[in-house]
Amino acid sequence: MDAILNTWPLGLIGLLSFAGLMGAWEFGVRLGSRSADDPHRDAAHGYILSGVFGLLALLIGFTFGMALDRYETRRTLVVSEANAIGTAEMRVQLLEAPAGPALSALLRDYARTRLLYGQADAARKPQLAAKSEVLRERLQADALAGVAPIRTTPLAALVVSAINETIDIGGEREAAHAARLPATVAVVLFVYAVVAAGVVGFALSGSSRSHRPVSALMFLLLTLALTLILDLDRPRGGTIQVSQAPMEGLVASFRPPATPGSPPSPATPVSPAGAAPSRP
């Protein structure tokens, strides 16, 4: 079931869902037509429909809330990761050469890889995630080696904490991309929607011809709601994607390293000590 929910085209899933709802409605109409002469049947229809659709609305709201929370988590992690990489890249520039420039270049390469990871489709994301893991291991090893001569200074603590936050958020972001809406929740919601469609058909069996277009419109809206939930829960292949603007801005802010003997850029003043320019 997970493969169906996460790999099948959303249009196909929506079409099958709508067909299932209409099929259940037709079954309810046929079943209800057998008891059309029951004088007590219509009295309870209003209560039954209110209860069925009230619970259906509750289930849809609960499931939509879960999918939206996951989307917001992924969006927030992009901002947090861009900020963490930018902070780490600025702090490592305070280290003496060659550790400082090497770590700065490595962080810039890591930022570009993370941008590609966010922009990639489902087929390329595992490859970029593996490359990111390799870069994180290099960041950890090079950062520890770079601060070894100054391990007892406050600067070492600042650099290590920034690198550690960068590594942690990268792992959290990939875990958030891998998280999915539990298949059991989606299946229960679909089954309940089909049952609700059958109840509607049963309740309207006495006038099925006049209510067919309205019922079809209601099931179409219900199908759109179910498809939207699945779309929000597809970070790797859905149409609703998290904006990569924070990471794009970070990568765009990186200036190329200055060549030896070149004049300083007017927008990037160099201190008398010759310190490397920091990222704005």
mmCIF file of C-alpha atoms in Angstrom:
data_model
loop_
_atom_site.group_PDB
_atom_site.id
_atom_site.type_symbol
_atom_site.label_atom_id
_atom_site.label_comp_id
_atom_site.label_asym_id
_atom_site.label_seq_id
_atom_site.Cartn_x
_atom_site.Cartn_y
_atom_site.Cartn_z
ATOM 1 C CA MET A 1 0.000 0.000 0.000
ATOM 2 C CA ASP A 2 2.882 2.373 0.707
ATOM 3 C CA ALA A 3 4.138 1.871 -2.845
ATOM 4 C CA ILE A 4 0.730 2.776 -4.262
ATOM 5 C CA LEU A 5 0.363 5.913 -2.168
ATOM 6 C CA ASN A 6 3.894 7.156 -2.825
ATOM 7 C CA THR A 7 4.655 6.084 -6.397
ATOM 8 C CA TRP A 8 1.412 5.946 -8.368
ATOM 9 C CA PRO A 9 0.502 9.164 -10.236
ATOM 10 C CA LEU A 10 -1.802 11.393 -8.220
ATOM 11 C CA GLY A 11 -4.152 11.737 -11.186
ATOM 12 C CA LEU A 12 -4.578 7.972 -11.369
ATOM 13 C CA ILE A 13 -5.189 7.708 -7.621
ATOM 14 C CA GLY A 14 -7.741 10.511 -7.815
ATOM 15 C CA LEU A 15 -9.530 8.862 -10.748
ATOM 16 C CA LEU A 16 -9.691 5.504 -8.966
ATOM 17 C CA SER A 17 -10.925 7.190 -5.787
ATOM 18 C CA PHE A 18 -13.702 9.004 -7.635
ATOM 19 C CA ALA A 19 -14.710 5.801 -9.413
ATOM 20 C CA GLY A 20 -14.804 3.966 -6.082
ATOM 21 C CA LEU A 21 -16.994 6.649 -4.500
ATOM 22 C CA MET A 22 -19.415 6.650 -7.414
ATOM 23 C CA GLY A 23 -19.518 2.861 -7.430
ATOM 24 C CA ALA A 24 -20.349 2.801 -3.715
ATOM 25 C CA TRP A 25 -23.050 5.423 -4.322
ATOM 26 C CA GLU A 26 -24.621 3.300 -7.060
ATOM 27 C CA PHE A 27 -24.544 0.258 -4.781
ATOM 28 C CA GLY A 28 -26.264 2.258 -2.044
ATOM 29 C CA VAL A 29 -28.947 3.410 -4.472
ATOM 30 C CA ARG A 30 -29.678 -0.145 -5.572
ATOM 31 C CA LEU A 31 -29.729 -1.389 -1.997
ATOM 32 C CA GLY A 32 -31.976 1.440 -0.858
ATOM 33 C CA SER A 33 -34.470 0.920 -3.663
ATOM 34 C CA ARG A 34 -35.402 -2.445 -2.146
ATOM 35 C CA SER A 35 -36.650 -0.782 1.025
ATOM 36 C CA ALA A 36 -38.198 2.284 -0.571
ATOM 37 C CA ASP A 37 -41.646 1.368 0.772
ATOM 38 C CA ASP A 38 -40.507 1.377 4.415
ATOM 39 C CA PRO A 39 -42.459 4.259 6.097
ATOM 40 C CA HIS A 40 -39.873 4.636 8.890
ATOM 41 C CA ARG A 41 -36.832 4.843 6.636
ATOM 42 C CA ASP A 42 -36.790 8.573 5.834
ATOM 43 C CA ALA A 43 -37.146 9.705 9.454
ATOM 44 C CA ALA A 44 -33.627 8.678 10.450
ATOM 45 C CA HIS A 45 -31.825 9.664 7.224
ATOM 46 C CA GLY A 46 -30.951 13.158 8.414
ATOM 47 C CA TYR A 47 -29.381 11.903 11.632
ATOM 48 C CA ILE A 48 -27.454 9.163 9.852
ATOM 49 C CA LEU A 49 -26.047 11.464 7.175
ATOM 50 C CA SER A 50 -25.098 14.107 9.727
ATOM 51 C CA GLY A 51 -23.236 11.569 11.842
ATOM 52 C CA VAL A 52 -21.495 9.901 8.904
ATOM 53 C CA PHE A 53 -20.299 13.101 7.291
ATOM 54 C CA GLY A 54 -19.428 14.714 10.594
ATOM 55 C CA LEU A 55 -17.035 11.873 11.349
ATOM 56 C CA LEU A 56 -15.743 11.934 7.764
ATOM 57 C CA ALA A 57 -14.960 15.648 8.108
ATOM 58 C CA LEU A 58 -13.155 14.920 11.372
ATOM 59 C CA LEU A 59 -11.038 12.217 9.749
ATOM 60 C CA ILE A 60 -10.183 14.440 6.773
ATOM 61 C CA GLY A 61 -9.243 17.332 9.059
ATOM 62 C CA PHE A 62 -7.078 15.076 11.221
ATOM 63 C CA THR A 63 -5.273 13.556 8.229
ATOM 64 C CA PHE A 64 -4.850 16.910 6.500
ATOM 65 C CA GLY A 65 -3.383 18.334 9.700
ATOM 66 C CA MET A 66 -0.811 15.526 9.845
ATOM 67 C CA ALA A 67 0.231 16.080 6.219
ATOM 68 C CA LEU A 68 0.380 19.870 6.640
ATOM 69 C CA ASP A 69 2.514 19.568 9.792
ATOM 70 C CA ARG A 70 5.012 17.427 7.878
ATOM 71 C CA TYR A 71 5.100 20.003 5.065
ATOM 72 C CA GLU A 72 5.714 22.845 7.522
ATOM 73 C CA THR A 73 8.478 20.840 9.170
ATOM 74 C CA ARG A 74 10.235 20.360 5.835
ATOM 75 C CA ARG A 75 9.870 24.054 5.013
ATOM 76 C CA THR A 76 11.238 25.139 8.395
ATOM 77 C CA LEU A 77 14.208 22.790 8.104
ATOM 78 C CA VAL A 78 15.265 24.375 4.805
ATOM 79 C CA VAL A 79 15.456 27.779 6.521
ATOM 80 C CA SER A 80 17.228 26.326 9.553
ATOM 81 C CA GLU A 81 19.781 24.472 7.455
ATOM 82 C CA ALA A 82 20.572 27.538 5.342
ATOM 83 C CA ASN A 83 21.083 29.599 8.499
ATOM 84 C CA ALA A 84 23.242 26.912 10.105
ATOM 85 C CA ILE A 85 25.499 26.543 7.060
ATOM 86 C CA GLY A 86 25.838 30.303 6.734
ATOM 87 C CA THR A 87 26.778 30.692 10.384
ATOM 88 C CA ALA A 88 29.303 27.853 10.217
ATOM 89 C CA GLU A 89 30.863 29.224 7.033
ATOM 90 C CA MET A 90 31.292 32.645 8.652
ATOM 91 C CA ARG A 91 32.845 31.242 11.837
ATOM 92 C CA VAL A 92 35.360 28.942 10.148
ATOM 93 C CA GLN A 93 36.814 31.967 8.356
ATOM 94 C CA LEU A 94 38.157 33.049 11.754
ATOM 95 C CA LEU A 95 40.480 30.032 11.764
ATOM 96 C CA GLU A 96 44.025 30.381 10.518
ATOM 97 C CA ALA A 97 44.991 29.029 7.117
ATOM 98 C CA PRO A 98 44.914 26.386 5.830
ATOM 99 C CA ALA A 99 42.097 25.067 8.081
ATOM 100 C CA GLY A 100 39.848 28.120 7.757
ATOM 101 C CA PRO A 101 39.808 28.464 3.956
ATOM 102 C CA ALA A 102 39.563 24.708 3.492
ATOM 103 C CA LEU A 103 36.548 24.428 5.790
ATOM 104 C CA SER A 104 34.938 27.442 4.151
ATOM 105 C CA ALA A 105 35.282 25.867 0.709
ATOM 106 C CA LEU A 106 33.942 22.575 2.020
ATOM 107 C CA LEU A 107 30.899 24.265 3.543
ATOM 108 C CA ARG A 108 30.205 26.067 0.288
ATOM 109 C CA ASP A 109 30.355 22.786 -1.590
ATOM 110 C CA TYR A 110 28.041 21.268 1.008
ATOM 111 C CA ALA A 111 25.561 24.142 0.613
ATOM 112 C CA ARG A 112 25.460 23.650 -3.155
ATOM 113 C CA THR A 113 24.888 19.935 -2.666
ATOM 114 C CA ARG A 114 22.032 20.604 -0.256
ATOM 115 C CA LEU A 115 20.463 23.002 -2.752
ATOM 116 C CA LEU A 116 20.626 20.325 -5.442
ATOM 117 C CA TYR A 117 19.129 17.862 -2.955
ATOM 118 C CA GLY A 118 16.148 20.133 -2.384
ATOM 119 C CA GLN A 119 15.632 20.710 -6.112
ATOM 120 C CA ALA A 120 16.118 17.088 -7.185
ATOM 121 C CA ASP A 121 13.362 14.671 -8.072
ATOM 122 C CA ALA A 122 12.719 11.406 -6.290
ATOM 123 C CA ALA A 123 15.191 9.450 -8.446
ATOM 124 C CA ARG A 124 18.180 11.723 -7.710
ATOM 125 C CA LYS A 125 17.573 12.421 -4.041
ATOM 126 C CA PRO A 126 19.185 9.200 -2.675
ATOM 127 C CA GLN A 127 22.390 9.899 -4.625
ATOM 128 C CA LEU A 128 22.590 13.474 -3.342
ATOM 129 C CA ALA A 129 21.781 12.320 0.184
ATOM 130 C CA ALA A 130 24.705 9.892 0.040
ATOM 131 C CA LYS A 131 27.003 12.665 -1.198
ATOM 132 C CA SER A 132 25.774 14.907 1.619
ATOM 133 C CA GLU A 133 26.603 12.220 4.164
ATOM 134 C CA VAL A 134 30.156 11.974 2.818
ATOM 135 C CA LEU A 135 30.553 15.741 3.041
ATOM 136 C CA ARG A 136 29.218 15.755 6.606
ATOM 137 C CA GLU A 137 31.815 13.183 7.615
ATOM 138 C CA ARG A 138 34.540 15.326 6.050
ATOM 139 C CA LEU A 139 33.206 18.414 7.818
ATOM 140 C CA GLN A 140 33.338 16.685 11.163
ATOM 141 C CA ALA A 141 36.853 15.331 10.665
ATOM 142 C CA ASP A 142 38.282 18.544 9.201
ATOM 143 C CA ALA A 143 36.647 20.731 11.849
ATOM 144 C CA LEU A 144 38.099 18.671 14.691
ATOM 145 C CA ALA A 145 41.512 18.754 13.055
ATOM 146 C CA GLY A 146 41.280 22.476 12.393
ATOM 147 C CA VAL A 147 40.441 23.455 15.984
ATOM 148 C CA ALA A 148 42.909 21.047 17.570
ATOM 149 C CA PRO A 149 45.628 23.714 18.029
ATOM 150 C CA ILE A 150 43.111 26.050 19.733
ATOM 151 C CA ARG A 151 40.883 23.473 21.376
ATOM 152 C CA THR A 152 40.852 25.323 24.728
ATOM 153 C CA THR A 153 39.767 28.696 23.286
ATOM 154 C CA PRO A 154 36.197 30.050 22.927
ATOM 155 C CA LEU A 155 36.661 30.142 19.150
ATOM 156 C CA ALA A 156 37.014 26.364 19.035
ATOM 157 C CA ALA A 157 33.700 25.943 20.852
ATOM 158 C CA LEU A 158 31.975 28.358 18.463
ATOM 159 C CA VAL A 159 33.272 26.577 15.381
ATOM 160 C CA VAL A 160 32.504 23.075 16.657
ATOM 161 C CA SER A 161 28.964 24.001 17.734
ATOM 162 C CA ALA A 162 28.222 25.577 14.352
ATOM 163 C CA ILE A 163 29.542 22.562 12.436
ATOM 164 C CA ASN A 164 27.635 20.191 14.720
ATOM 165 C CA GLU A 165 24.381 22.085 14.147
ATOM 166 C CA THR A 166 24.942 21.975 10.401
ATOM 167 C CA ILE A 167 25.453 18.211 10.499
ATOM 168 C CA ASP A 168 22.435 17.587 12.744
ATOM 169 C CA ILE A 169 20.001 19.671 10.695
ATOM 170 C CA GLY A 170 21.116 17.944 7.502
ATOM 171 C CA GLY A 171 20.210 14.575 8.978
ATOM 172 C CA GLU A 172 16.901 15.905 10.304
ATOM 173 C CA ARG A 173 15.971 17.272 6.905
ATOM 174 C CA GLU A 174 16.604 13.964 5.168
ATOM 175 C CA ALA A 175 14.591 12.147 7.855
ATOM 176 C CA ALA A 176 11.708 14.576 7.306
ATOM 177 C CA HIS A 177 11.789 13.810 3.579
ATOM 178 C CA ALA A 178 11.638 10.090 4.302
ATOM 179 C CA ALA A 179 8.712 10.403 6.744
ATOM 180 C CA ARG A 180 5.332 9.472 5.332
ATOM 181 C CA LEU A 181 1.715 9.537 6.363
ATOM 182 C CA PRO A 182 0.968 6.088 7.825
ATOM 183 C CA ALA A 183 -0.629 3.939 5.148
ATOM 184 C CA THR A 184 -3.178 2.646 7.666
ATOM 185 C CA VAL A 185 -4.517 6.159 8.209
ATOM 186 C CA ALA A 186 -4.903 6.751 4.463
ATOM 187 C CA VAL A 187 -6.592 3.384 3.921
ATOM 188 C CA VAL A 188 -9.048 3.917 6.792
ATOM 189 C CA LEU A 189 -9.906 7.366 5.444
ATOM 190 C CA PHE A 190 -10.553 6.014 1.953
ATOM 191 C CA VAL A 191 -12.623 3.080 3.219
ATOM 192 C CA TYR A 192 -14.706 5.382 5.386
ATOM 193 C CA ALA A 193 -15.260 7.731 2.425
ATOM 194 C CA VAL A 194 -16.476 4.816 0.305
ATOM 195 C CA VAL A 195 -18.855 3.716 3.064
ATOM 196 C CA ALA A 196 -20.126 7.294 3.399
ATOM 197 C CA ALA A 197 -20.770 7.405 -0.355
ATOM 198 C CA GLY A 198 -22.802 4.200 -0.077
ATOM 199 C CA VAL A 199 -24.823 5.688 2.788
ATOM 200 C CA VAL A 200 -25.593 8.764 0.667
ATOM 201 C CA GLY A 201 -26.775 6.570 -2.181
ATOM 202 C CA PHE A 202 -28.957 4.563 0.182
ATOM 203 C CA ALA A 203 -30.489 7.702 1.686
ATOM 204 C CA LEU A 204 -31.212 9.266 -1.716
ATOM 205 C CA SER A 205 -32.372 6.090 -3.427
ATOM 206 C CA GLY A 206 -35.917 7.402 -3.766
ATOM 207 C CA SER A 207 -34.753 10.260 -5.989
ATOM 208 C CA SER A 208 -31.449 9.003 -7.352
ATOM 209 C CA ARG A 209 -31.848 10.545 -10.786
ATOM 210 C CA SER A 210 -32.268 14.141 -9.563
ATOM 211 C CA HIS A 211 -29.449 13.881 -7.022
ATOM 212 C CA ARG A 212 -26.862 12.178 -9.225
ATOM 213 C CA PRO A 213 -25.127 15.387 -10.475
ATOM 214 C CA VAL A 214 -25.007 16.898 -6.986
ATOM 215 C CA SER A 215 -23.657 13.681 -5.498
ATOM 216 C CA ALA A 216 -21.034 13.427 -8.243
ATOM 217 C CA LEU A 217 -19.936 17.020 -7.537
ATOM 218 C CA MET A 218 -19.668 16.285 -3.813
ATOM 219 C CA PHE A 219 -17.580 13.171 -4.475
ATOM 220 C CA LEU A 220 -15.370 15.148 -6.858
ATOM 221 C CA LEU A 221 -14.646 17.680 -4.102
ATOM 222 C CA LEU A 222 -14.001 14.836 -1.672
ATOM 223 C CA THR A 223 -11.584 13.262 -4.169
ATOM 224 C CA LEU A 224 -9.738 16.572 -4.521
ATOM 225 C CA ALA A 225 -9.375 16.767 -0.745
ATOM 226 C CA LEU A 226 -7.970 13.228 -0.542
ATOM 227 C CA THR A 227 -5.581 13.901 -3.433
ATOM 228 C CA LEU A 228 -4.392 17.120 -1.811
ATOM 229 C CA ILE A 229 -3.527 15.215 1.361
ATOM 230 C CA LEU A 230 -1.445 12.728 -0.612
ATOM 231 C CA ASP A 231 0.215 15.553 -2.535
ATOM 232 C CA LEU A 232 1.283 17.299 0.675
ATOM 233 C CA ASP A 233 2.761 14.020 1.874
ATOM 234 C CA ARG A 234 4.949 13.562 -1.222
ATOM 235 C CA PRO A 235 8.061 15.697 -0.677
ATOM 236 C CA ARG A 236 9.985 13.845 -3.386
ATOM 237 C CA GLY A 237 7.453 13.624 -6.188
ATOM 238 C CA GLY A 238 4.364 15.700 -5.462
ATOM 239 C CA THR A 239 3.286 18.932 -7.122
ATOM 240 C CA ILE A 240 3.477 20.856 -3.816
ATOM 241 C CA GLN A 241 7.184 21.388 -3.209
ATOM 242 C CA VAL A 242 9.019 23.264 -0.481
ATOM 243 C CA SER A 243 10.630 26.487 -1.683
ATOM 244 C CA GLN A 244 14.436 26.374 -1.786
ATOM 245 C CA ALA A 245 14.740 30.175 -1.749
ATOM 246 C CA PRO A 246 16.675 30.305 1.578
ATOM 247 C CA MET A 247 19.293 27.864 0.293
ATOM 248 C CA GLU A 248 19.413 29.602 -3.091
ATOM 249 C CA GLY A 249 20.040 32.923 -1.362
ATOM 250 C CA LEU A 250 22.817 31.394 0.717
ATOM 251 C CA VAL A 251 24.589 29.928 -2.309
ATOM 252 C CA ALA A 252 24.197 33.187 -4.222
ATOM 253 C CA SER A 253 25.773 35.111 -1.329
ATOM 254 C CA PHE A 254 29.026 33.160 -1.552
ATOM 255 C CA ARG A 255 31.725 35.256 -3.190
ATOM 256 C CA PRO A 256 34.524 33.577 -5.142
ATOM 257 C CA PRO A 257 37.771 33.360 -3.159
ATOM 258 C CA ALA A 258 40.149 36.219 -3.788
ATOM 259 C CA THR A 259 43.274 35.413 -5.749
ATOM 260 C CA PRO A 260 46.651 36.368 -4.260
ATOM 261 C CA GLY A 261 47.651 39.931 -5.162
ATOM 262 C CA SER A 262 44.211 40.949 -6.447
ATOM 263 C CA PRO A 263 42.777 44.260 -5.212
ATOM 264 C CA PRO A 264 39.991 43.995 -2.637
ATOM 265 C CA SER A 265 36.435 44.349 -3.806
ATOM 266 C CA PRO A 266 34.763 47.647 -2.808
ATOM 267 C CA ALA A 267 31.780 45.708 -1.471
ATOM 268 C CA THR A 268 34.017 43.425 0.621
ATOM 269 C CA PRO A 269 36.564 45.459 2.579
ATOM 270 C CA VAL A 270 39.563 43.551 3.864
ATOM 271 C CA SER A 271 40.863 44.219 7.341
ATOM 272 C CA PRO A 272 44.444 45.367 7.847
ATOM 273 C CA ALA A 273 45.300 41.943 9.230
ATOM 274 C CA GLY A 274 44.297 40.378 5.914
ATOM 275 C CA ALA A 275 41.404 38.376 7.319
ATOM 276 C CA ALA A 276 39.167 36.609 4.816
ATOM 277 C CA PRO A 277 35.903 38.437 4.055
ATOM 278 C CA SER A 278 32.916 37.160 5.936
ATOM 279 C CA ARG A 279 29.587 36.265 4.404
ATOM 280 C CA PRO A 280 27.041 39.105 4.851
#
